[in-house]
Amino acid sequence: MKNYALRFISGKYQGGEFPLSSEAEIIIGRSSDLDMVLVEDMVSRRHAKLYVNGDQIVVQDLGSTNGTFVNGERIKRARLSEGDRILIGTSILKLVTVPAGSQKVDPNFQLEEMAAYRRTGQMHSMSGNISEIPLPDLLQLFGSSKKSGTLVVRTEVDVGKLFLSDGTIVSASINDSKQLSPEKCVYRVITWRDGTFYMEPAGDQVFDKKLDLSTEAALLESFRIVDEIQRMAPLPSMKANLSLVIPLEAELKELSGEELDVLQYAINHSLVQAVFNNCPYEDITIAKHLTKLIEKEYLVSIELTLQES
């Protein structure tokens, strides 16, 4: 039989784990006399209950004000499988397997230590890594729970921002660029696979163009764009570098204005992902032009090996 724990992958207690014994009923809430104590305003005094019977683990909402969510869906009662994510308050918990006897201290004490460490380090109350919580999953959680605020996503070279109001995306930006449309920024950021995220409180931003984009609509359009690009001639990976062919025998006069623009972005930014993140054209247009520029030997791509990256 497997040994399970709930791992906090975002929120006030991020980094903490709560072990689940093979036979248990665990009450979760803000009240100090409960089994799992989560001290935050969005958590009800008695928020949810976990039933553990061997490999069968069930979570039940106890009529909480702000709800309990499993994989983005608000639930009254749901059976959990390994890898499922639960949203309670601002905490996202992931059901994971752990070695037997791995937890030696009182789990609530360990969670409070983690919260104190995060306060001392002035960390954001809701943050995490998008390699562990993919952005589509995260946005579904935020959409279902109608969260408001600015979701900031940082990669090694870019900063994306998705502005949310009651779970709806009202605007977006990449590197605070005024050249990129908010729609492009939404669809671009959703495709990012590496980096960190954190939530900032909603500010008093005034947007030149305000979107009214549901999470479902944003995800569907982003996936459609990715699928259409994949049906084209193969592009190098987003982690590949681009460089101008030297000596350049292909003639620049054979290129259209758009193709010259994409060539310029490739020279300036090199990394394929950076070209997509900075060029104002739609991703499908960029993909089409990059494919031609490589085929006609204006550009050459260099794929980084795992060791190099």
mmCIF file of C-alpha atoms in Angstrom:
data_model
loop_
_atom_site.group_PDB
_atom_site.id
_atom_site.type_symbol
_atom_site.label_atom_id
_atom_site.label_comp_id
_atom_site.label_asym_id
_atom_site.label_seq_id
_atom_site.Cartn_x
_atom_site.Cartn_y
_atom_site.Cartn_z
ATOM 1 C CA MET A 1 0.000 0.000 0.000
ATOM 2 C CA LYS A 2 1.275 3.485 -0.898
ATOM 3 C CA ASN A 3 1.969 6.214 1.644
ATOM 4 C CA TYR A 4 0.375 9.544 0.780
ATOM 5 C CA ALA A 5 0.819 13.160 1.778
ATOM 6 C CA LEU A 6 -0.637 16.509 0.793
ATOM 7 C CA ARG A 7 2.171 18.720 -0.490
ATOM 8 C CA PHE A 8 1.641 22.484 -0.453
ATOM 9 C CA ILE A 9 2.813 23.674 -3.861
ATOM 10 C CA SER A 10 1.500 27.235 -3.570
ATOM 11 C CA GLY A 11 0.259 29.588 -0.910
ATOM 12 C CA LYS A 12 1.197 30.552 2.607
ATOM 13 C CA TYR A 13 2.447 27.061 3.507
ATOM 14 C CA GLN A 14 4.271 26.304 0.226
ATOM 15 C CA GLY A 15 6.966 23.673 0.730
ATOM 16 C CA GLY A 16 5.173 21.972 3.624
ATOM 17 C CA GLU A 17 3.712 18.465 3.648
ATOM 18 C CA PHE A 18 0.899 16.879 5.636
ATOM 19 C CA PRO A 19 1.171 13.063 5.860
ATOM 20 C CA LEU A 20 -1.963 10.940 5.524
ATOM 21 C CA SER A 21 -2.206 7.795 7.612
ATOM 22 C CA SER A 22 -3.824 4.748 5.994
ATOM 23 C CA GLU A 23 -6.999 5.101 8.100
ATOM 24 C CA ALA A 24 -8.018 8.619 9.066
ATOM 25 C CA GLU A 25 -10.569 11.420 8.990
ATOM 26 C CA ILE A 26 -8.874 14.814 8.793
ATOM 27 C CA ILE A 27 -10.758 18.060 9.358
ATOM 28 C CA ILE A 28 -9.205 21.075 7.605
ATOM 29 C CA GLY A 29 -9.942 24.658 8.579
ATOM 30 C CA ARG A 30 -8.942 27.824 10.394
ATOM 31 C CA SER A 31 -9.954 26.673 13.891
ATOM 32 C CA SER A 32 -6.931 25.854 16.074
ATOM 33 C CA ASP A 33 -8.404 22.571 17.381
ATOM 34 C CA LEU A 34 -8.609 20.851 13.958
ATOM 35 C CA ASP A 35 -6.354 18.220 12.404
ATOM 36 C CA MET A 36 -4.970 20.502 9.653
ATOM 37 C CA VAL A 37 -4.916 24.171 10.647
ATOM 38 C CA LEU A 38 -4.706 26.742 7.836
ATOM 39 C CA VAL A 39 -4.668 30.216 9.316
ATOM 40 C CA GLU A 40 -5.911 32.562 6.605
ATOM 41 C CA ASP A 41 -9.021 34.634 5.982
ATOM 42 C CA MET A 42 -10.266 32.721 2.926
ATOM 43 C CA VAL A 43 -10.375 29.444 4.892
ATOM 44 C CA SER A 44 -13.527 28.743 6.946
ATOM 45 C CA ARG A 45 -13.285 27.609 10.573
ATOM 46 C CA ARG A 46 -14.319 24.103 9.432
ATOM 47 C CA HIS A 47 -13.598 24.108 5.715
ATOM 48 C CA ALA A 48 -13.219 20.528 4.436
ATOM 49 C CA LYS A 49 -12.798 16.925 5.508
ATOM 50 C CA LEU A 50 -10.537 14.182 4.147
ATOM 51 C CA TYR A 51 -11.455 10.502 4.474
ATOM 52 C CA VAL A 52 -8.517 8.115 4.067
ATOM 53 C CA ASN A 53 -9.070 4.389 3.716
ATOM 54 C CA GLY A 54 -5.940 2.810 2.279
ATOM 55 C CA ASP A 55 -5.621 3.996 -1.315
ATOM 56 C CA GLN A 56 -9.113 5.492 -1.267
ATOM 57 C CA ILE A 57 -8.948 9.189 -0.404
ATOM 58 C CA VAL A 58 -12.031 11.402 -0.513
ATOM 59 C CA VAL A 59 -12.320 15.138 0.106
ATOM 60 C CA GLN A 60 -15.603 16.741 1.163
ATOM 61 C CA ASP A 61 -16.415 20.442 1.469
ATOM 62 C CA LEU A 62 -18.065 21.315 4.777
ATOM 63 C CA GLY A 63 -20.160 24.201 3.499
ATOM 64 C CA SER A 64 -17.211 26.601 3.380
ATOM 65 C CA THR A 65 -17.723 30.202 2.289
ATOM 66 C CA ASN A 66 -15.113 30.197 -0.474
ATOM 67 C CA GLY A 67 -15.409 26.568 -1.553
ATOM 68 C CA THR A 68 -13.103 23.610 -2.102
ATOM 69 C CA PHE A 69 -11.779 22.940 -5.601
ATOM 70 C CA VAL A 70 -10.243 19.800 -7.120
ATOM 71 C CA ASN A 71 -8.391 20.228 -10.425
ATOM 72 C CA GLY A 72 -10.231 23.485 -11.056
ATOM 73 C CA GLU A 73 -13.751 22.219 -10.276
ATOM 74 C CA ARG A 74 -15.695 23.317 -7.218
ATOM 75 C CA ILE A 75 -16.772 20.155 -5.412
ATOM 76 C CA LYS A 76 -19.021 18.998 -2.613
ATOM 77 C CA ARG A 77 -17.339 15.600 -2.466
ATOM 78 C CA ALA A 78 -14.684 14.023 -4.719
ATOM 79 C CA ARG A 79 -12.406 11.016 -4.742
ATOM 80 C CA LEU A 80 -8.733 11.908 -5.144
ATOM 81 C CA SER A 81 -6.028 10.272 -7.256
ATOM 82 C CA GLU A 82 -2.278 10.784 -7.050
ATOM 83 C CA GLY A 83 -1.333 14.106 -8.627
ATOM 84 C CA ASP A 84 -4.724 15.759 -8.041
ATOM 85 C CA ARG A 85 -4.609 19.386 -6.889
ATOM 86 C CA ILE A 86 -6.867 20.826 -4.196
ATOM 87 C CA LEU A 87 -7.418 24.573 -3.765
ATOM 88 C CA ILE A 88 -8.385 25.696 -0.244
ATOM 89 C CA GLY A 89 -8.160 29.419 0.416
ATOM 90 C CA THR A 90 -4.919 30.506 -1.273
ATOM 91 C CA SER A 91 -3.250 27.120 -0.762
ATOM 92 C CA ILE A 92 -2.852 24.597 -3.576
ATOM 93 C CA LEU A 93 -2.194 21.091 -2.247
ATOM 94 C CA LYS A 94 -1.069 18.177 -4.386
ATOM 95 C CA LEU A 95 -1.685 14.536 -3.460
ATOM 96 C CA VAL A 96 1.705 12.790 -3.635
ATOM 97 C CA THR A 97 3.264 9.499 -2.548
ATOM 98 C CA VAL A 98 6.028 9.641 0.051
ATOM 99 C CA PRO A 99 8.418 7.141 1.680
ATOM 100 C CA ALA A 100 7.101 5.430 4.792
ATOM 101 C CA GLY A 101 7.888 7.312 8.008
ATOM 102 C CA SER A 102 9.188 10.375 6.168
ATOM 103 C CA GLN A 103 7.339 12.833 8.439
ATOM 104 C CA LYS A 104 8.860 12.921 11.929
ATOM 105 C CA VAL A 105 7.447 16.162 13.377
ATOM 106 C CA ASP A 106 3.963 17.421 14.099
ATOM 107 C CA PRO A 107 2.650 18.413 10.656
ATOM 108 C CA ASN A 108 0.855 21.557 11.867
ATOM 109 C CA PHE A 109 4.054 22.725 13.576
ATOM 110 C CA GLN A 110 5.938 22.124 10.340
ATOM 111 C CA LEU A 111 3.362 24.085 8.343
ATOM 112 C CA GLU A 112 3.568 27.043 10.734
ATOM 113 C CA GLU A 113 7.375 26.965 10.510
ATOM 114 C CA MET A 114 7.085 27.096 6.720
ATOM 115 C CA ALA A 115 4.632 30.007 6.913
ATOM 116 C CA ALA A 116 6.954 31.878 9.312
ATOM 117 C CA TYR A 117 9.912 31.309 6.977
ATOM 118 C CA ARG A 118 7.947 32.678 4.027
ATOM 119 C CA ARG A 119 6.879 35.739 6.043
ATOM 120 C CA THR A 120 10.491 36.388 7.084
ATOM 121 C CA GLY A 121 11.650 36.063 3.487
ATOM 122 C CA GLN A 122 8.881 38.477 2.373
ATOM 123 C CA MET A 123 7.640 35.915 -0.122
ATOM 124 C CA HIS A 124 4.357 36.264 -1.942
ATOM 125 C CA SER A 125 1.488 34.489 -0.222
ATOM 126 C CA MET A 126 0.586 32.668 -3.425
ATOM 127 C CA SER A 127 3.480 31.568 -5.584
ATOM 128 C CA GLY A 128 4.972 28.466 -7.147
ATOM 129 C CA ASN A 129 6.713 26.907 -10.115
ATOM 130 C CA ILE A 130 4.870 26.374 -13.397
ATOM 131 C CA SER A 131 6.776 23.163 -14.038
ATOM 132 C CA GLU A 132 4.842 21.757 -11.050
ATOM 133 C CA ILE A 133 1.577 23.637 -11.598
ATOM 134 C CA PRO A 134 1.160 24.130 -15.373
ATOM 135 C CA LEU A 135 -0.407 27.483 -16.230
ATOM 136 C CA PRO A 136 -3.540 25.934 -17.819
ATOM 137 C CA ASP A 137 -4.242 24.107 -14.540
ATOM 138 C CA LEU A 138 -3.504 27.224 -12.504
ATOM 139 C CA LEU A 139 -5.793 29.406 -14.615
ATOM 140 C CA GLN A 140 -8.594 26.858 -14.349
ATOM 141 C CA LEU A 141 -8.259 26.967 -10.563
ATOM 142 C CA PHE A 142 -8.309 30.766 -10.559
ATOM 143 C CA GLY A 143 -11.219 30.871 -13.000
ATOM 144 C CA SER A 144 -13.331 28.453 -10.969
ATOM 145 C CA SER A 145 -12.579 30.232 -7.694
ATOM 146 C CA LYS A 146 -13.140 33.670 -9.320
ATOM 147 C CA LYS A 147 -9.852 35.121 -8.135
ATOM 148 C CA SER A 148 -8.861 38.720 -8.824
ATOM 149 C CA GLY A 149 -5.319 40.050 -9.047
ATOM 150 C CA THR A 150 -2.280 40.049 -11.299
ATOM 151 C CA LEU A 151 -0.735 36.676 -12.103
ATOM 152 C CA VAL A 152 2.963 37.391 -12.739
ATOM 153 C CA VAL A 153 4.937 34.690 -14.563
ATOM 154 C CA ARG A 154 8.726 34.936 -14.791
ATOM 155 C CA THR A 155 11.031 32.938 -17.044
ATOM 156 C CA GLU A 156 14.784 33.416 -17.308
ATOM 157 C CA VAL A 157 14.338 36.221 -19.837
ATOM 158 C CA ASP A 158 10.666 37.312 -19.899
ATOM 159 C CA VAL A 159 7.965 38.548 -17.526
ATOM 160 C CA GLY A 160 4.321 37.927 -18.376
ATOM 161 C CA LYS A 161 1.341 39.405 -16.556
ATOM 162 C CA LEU A 162 -2.257 38.222 -16.699
ATOM 163 C CA PHE A 163 -4.735 40.610 -15.089
ATOM 164 C CA LEU A 164 -7.718 38.789 -13.557
ATOM 165 C CA SER A 165 -11.064 40.054 -12.309
ATOM 166 C CA ASP A 166 -13.326 37.462 -10.688
ATOM 167 C CA GLY A 167 -11.478 34.750 -12.624
ATOM 168 C CA THR A 168 -11.876 36.507 -15.993
ATOM 169 C CA ILE A 169 -8.802 37.706 -17.920
ATOM 170 C CA VAL A 170 -9.218 41.448 -18.541
ATOM 171 C CA SER A 171 -5.756 42.198 -19.957
ATOM 172 C CA ALA A 172 -2.232 40.822 -20.337
ATOM 173 C CA SER A 173 1.300 41.942 -21.133
ATOM 174 C CA ILE A 174 4.780 40.560 -21.805
ATOM 175 C CA ASN A 175 7.747 42.634 -20.643
ATOM 176 C CA ASP A 176 5.318 45.588 -20.329
ATOM 177 C CA SER A 177 5.571 46.004 -24.117
ATOM 178 C CA LYS A 178 3.103 48.392 -25.763
ATOM 179 C CA GLN A 179 3.659 46.710 -29.154
ATOM 180 C CA LEU A 180 1.996 43.424 -28.232
ATOM 181 C CA SER A 181 -1.766 43.031 -28.181
ATOM 182 C CA PRO A 182 -3.225 41.734 -24.894
ATOM 183 C CA GLU A 183 -4.764 38.770 -26.782
ATOM 184 C CA LYS A 184 -1.370 37.689 -28.105
ATOM 185 C CA CYS A 185 0.143 38.034 -24.633
ATOM 186 C CA VAL A 186 -2.548 35.793 -23.093
ATOM 187 C CA TYR A 187 -2.077 33.038 -25.673
ATOM 188 C CA ARG A 188 1.722 33.326 -25.497
ATOM 189 C CA VAL A 189 2.040 33.163 -21.711
ATOM 190 C CA ILE A 190 -0.243 30.121 -21.502
ATOM 191 C CA THR A 191 2.275 28.163 -23.625
ATOM 192 C CA TRP A 192 5.203 28.826 -21.251
ATOM 193 C CA ARG A 193 6.432 25.650 -19.570
ATOM 194 C CA ASP A 194 9.291 26.847 -17.335
ATOM 195 C CA GLY A 195 9.385 29.610 -14.764
ATOM 196 C CA THR A 196 7.799 30.808 -11.554
ATOM 197 C CA PHE A 197 4.543 32.567 -10.763
ATOM 198 C CA TYR A 198 3.089 34.694 -8.013
ATOM 199 C CA MET A 199 -0.125 36.608 -7.446
ATOM 200 C CA GLU A 200 -0.213 40.324 -6.749
ATOM 201 C CA PRO A 201 -3.297 42.169 -5.446
ATOM 202 C CA ALA A 202 -5.509 43.787 -8.060
ATOM 203 C CA GLY A 203 -4.399 47.363 -8.652
ATOM 204 C CA ASP A 204 -6.011 50.398 -10.228
ATOM 205 C CA GLN A 205 -4.687 49.673 -13.714
ATOM 206 C CA VAL A 206 -6.319 51.410 -16.647
ATOM 207 C CA PHE A 207 -6.134 49.380 -19.858
ATOM 208 C CA ASP A 208 -6.181 50.810 -23.375
ATOM 209 C CA LYS A 209 -8.133 47.751 -24.438
ATOM 210 C CA LYS A 210 -9.994 45.638 -21.899
ATOM 211 C CA LEU A 211 -10.579 41.980 -22.579
ATOM 212 C CA ASP A 212 -13.455 39.897 -21.280
ATOM 213 C CA LEU A 213 -11.880 36.486 -21.777
ATOM 214 C CA SER A 214 -12.946 33.426 -19.843
ATOM 215 C CA THR A 215 -10.308 30.912 -18.825
ATOM 216 C CA GLU A 216 -11.923 28.275 -21.046
ATOM 217 C CA ALA A 217 -11.891 30.559 -24.109
ATOM 218 C CA ALA A 218 -8.258 31.563 -23.518
ATOM 219 C CA LEU A 219 -7.119 27.955 -23.145
ATOM 220 C CA LEU A 220 -9.042 26.732 -26.199
ATOM 221 C CA GLU A 221 -7.628 29.471 -28.436
ATOM 222 C CA SER A 222 -4.094 28.947 -27.123
ATOM 223 C CA PHE A 223 -4.317 25.195 -27.789
ATOM 224 C CA ARG A 224 -5.750 25.864 -31.269
ATOM 225 C CA ILE A 225 -2.807 28.117 -32.136
ATOM 226 C CA VAL A 226 -0.297 25.551 -30.884
ATOM 227 C CA ASP A 227 -2.001 22.761 -32.872
ATOM 228 C CA GLU A 228 -2.028 24.837 -36.058
ATOM 229 C CA ILE A 229 1.671 25.668 -35.701
ATOM 230 C CA GLN A 230 2.508 22.016 -35.126
ATOM 231 C CA ARG A 231 0.755 21.100 -38.386
ATOM 232 C CA MET A 232 3.177 23.338 -40.306
ATOM 233 C CA ALA A 233 6.638 22.277 -41.430
ATOM 234 C CA PRO A 234 8.628 21.465 -38.278
ATOM 235 C CA LEU A 235 9.948 24.452 -36.383
ATOM 236 C CA PRO A 236 12.949 24.312 -34.074
ATOM 237 C CA SER A 237 12.077 24.002 -30.383
ATOM 238 C CA MET A 238 11.372 27.115 -28.346
ATOM 239 C CA LYS A 239 14.765 26.608 -26.647
ATOM 240 C CA ALA A 240 16.715 26.647 -29.942
ATOM 241 C CA ASN A 241 18.939 29.545 -30.941
ATOM 242 C CA LEU A 242 18.671 31.267 -34.307
ATOM 243 C CA SER A 243 21.514 32.963 -36.131
ATOM 244 C CA LEU A 244 21.957 34.638 -39.494
ATOM 245 C CA VAL A 245 23.605 32.477 -42.164
ATOM 246 C CA ILE A 246 27.059 33.932 -42.916
ATOM 247 C CA PRO A 247 27.957 34.485 -45.669
ATOM 248 C CA LEU A 248 24.365 35.260 -46.600
ATOM 249 C CA GLU A 249 23.787 34.085 -50.155
ATOM 250 C CA ALA A 250 19.971 34.278 -50.110
ATOM 251 C CA GLU A 251 18.846 37.707 -51.284
ATOM 252 C CA LEU A 252 17.018 40.010 -48.883
ATOM 253 C CA LYS A 253 15.047 41.570 -51.750
ATOM 254 C CA GLU A 254 13.183 38.266 -52.083
ATOM 255 C CA LEU A 255 11.599 38.761 -48.666
ATOM 256 C CA SER A 256 8.341 40.546 -47.862
ATOM 257 C CA GLY A 257 8.142 43.322 -45.303
ATOM 258 C CA GLU A 258 6.753 40.942 -42.657
ATOM 259 C CA GLU A 259 9.469 38.374 -43.352
ATOM 260 C CA LEU A 260 12.146 41.062 -42.984
ATOM 261 C CA ASP A 261 10.595 42.108 -39.671
ATOM 262 C CA VAL A 262 10.676 38.523 -38.342
ATOM 263 C CA LEU A 263 14.268 38.163 -39.577
ATOM 264 C CA GLN A 264 15.169 41.320 -37.631
ATOM 265 C CA TYR A 265 13.560 39.951 -34.441
ATOM 266 C CA ALA A 266 15.427 36.649 -34.899
ATOM 267 C CA ILE A 267 18.740 38.504 -35.192
ATOM 268 C CA ASN A 268 17.979 40.704 -32.177
ATOM 269 C CA HIS A 269 16.595 38.011 -29.842
ATOM 270 C CA SER A 270 18.174 34.749 -31.065
ATOM 271 C CA LEU A 271 16.129 32.379 -28.875
ATOM 272 C CA VAL A 272 13.060 31.063 -30.722
ATOM 273 C CA GLN A 273 10.780 31.633 -27.736
ATOM 274 C CA ALA A 274 12.064 35.217 -27.402
ATOM 275 C CA VAL A 275 11.163 35.903 -31.038
ATOM 276 C CA PHE A 276 7.580 34.760 -30.397
ATOM 277 C CA ASN A 277 7.430 36.713 -27.113
ATOM 278 C CA ASN A 278 8.645 40.016 -28.583
ATOM 279 C CA CYS A 279 7.456 40.139 -32.199
ATOM 280 C CA PRO A 280 3.981 41.760 -32.422
ATOM 281 C CA TYR A 281 2.731 39.482 -35.217
ATOM 282 C CA GLU A 282 0.423 36.577 -34.399
ATOM 283 C CA ASP A 283 2.215 33.351 -33.500
ATOM 284 C CA ILE A 284 0.969 31.524 -36.608
ATOM 285 C CA THR A 285 2.372 34.298 -38.827
ATOM 286 C CA ILE A 286 5.714 34.213 -37.012
ATOM 287 C CA ALA A 287 5.895 30.430 -37.351
ATOM 288 C CA LYS A 288 5.168 30.603 -41.091
ATOM 289 C CA HIS A 289 7.880 33.211 -41.692
ATOM 290 C CA LEU A 290 10.480 31.503 -39.481
ATOM 291 C CA THR A 291 9.910 28.238 -41.330
ATOM 292 C CA LYS A 292 10.560 29.957 -44.675
ATOM 293 C CA LEU A 293 13.612 31.853 -43.371
ATOM 294 C CA ILE A 294 15.172 28.580 -42.228
ATOM 295 C CA GLU A 295 14.197 26.632 -45.371
ATOM 296 C CA LYS A 296 15.583 29.364 -47.662
ATOM 297 C CA GLU A 297 18.788 29.544 -45.597
ATOM 298 C CA TYR A 298 18.509 33.052 -44.214
ATOM 299 C CA LEU A 299 18.602 31.625 -40.693
ATOM 300 C CA VAL A 300 20.109 28.540 -39.120
ATOM 301 C CA SER A 301 18.823 27.000 -35.876
ATOM 302 C CA ILE A 302 20.995 25.443 -33.211
ATOM 303 C CA GLU A 303 19.259 23.094 -30.809
ATOM 304 C CA LEU A 304 20.738 23.169 -27.300
ATOM 305 C CA THR A 305 21.560 19.785 -25.792
ATOM 306 C CA LEU A 306 20.220 18.932 -22.340
ATOM 307 C CA GLN A 307 23.698 19.426 -20.879
ATOM 308 C CA GLU A 308 24.113 22.850 -22.526
ATOM 309 C CA SER A 309 20.687 24.049 -21.405
#
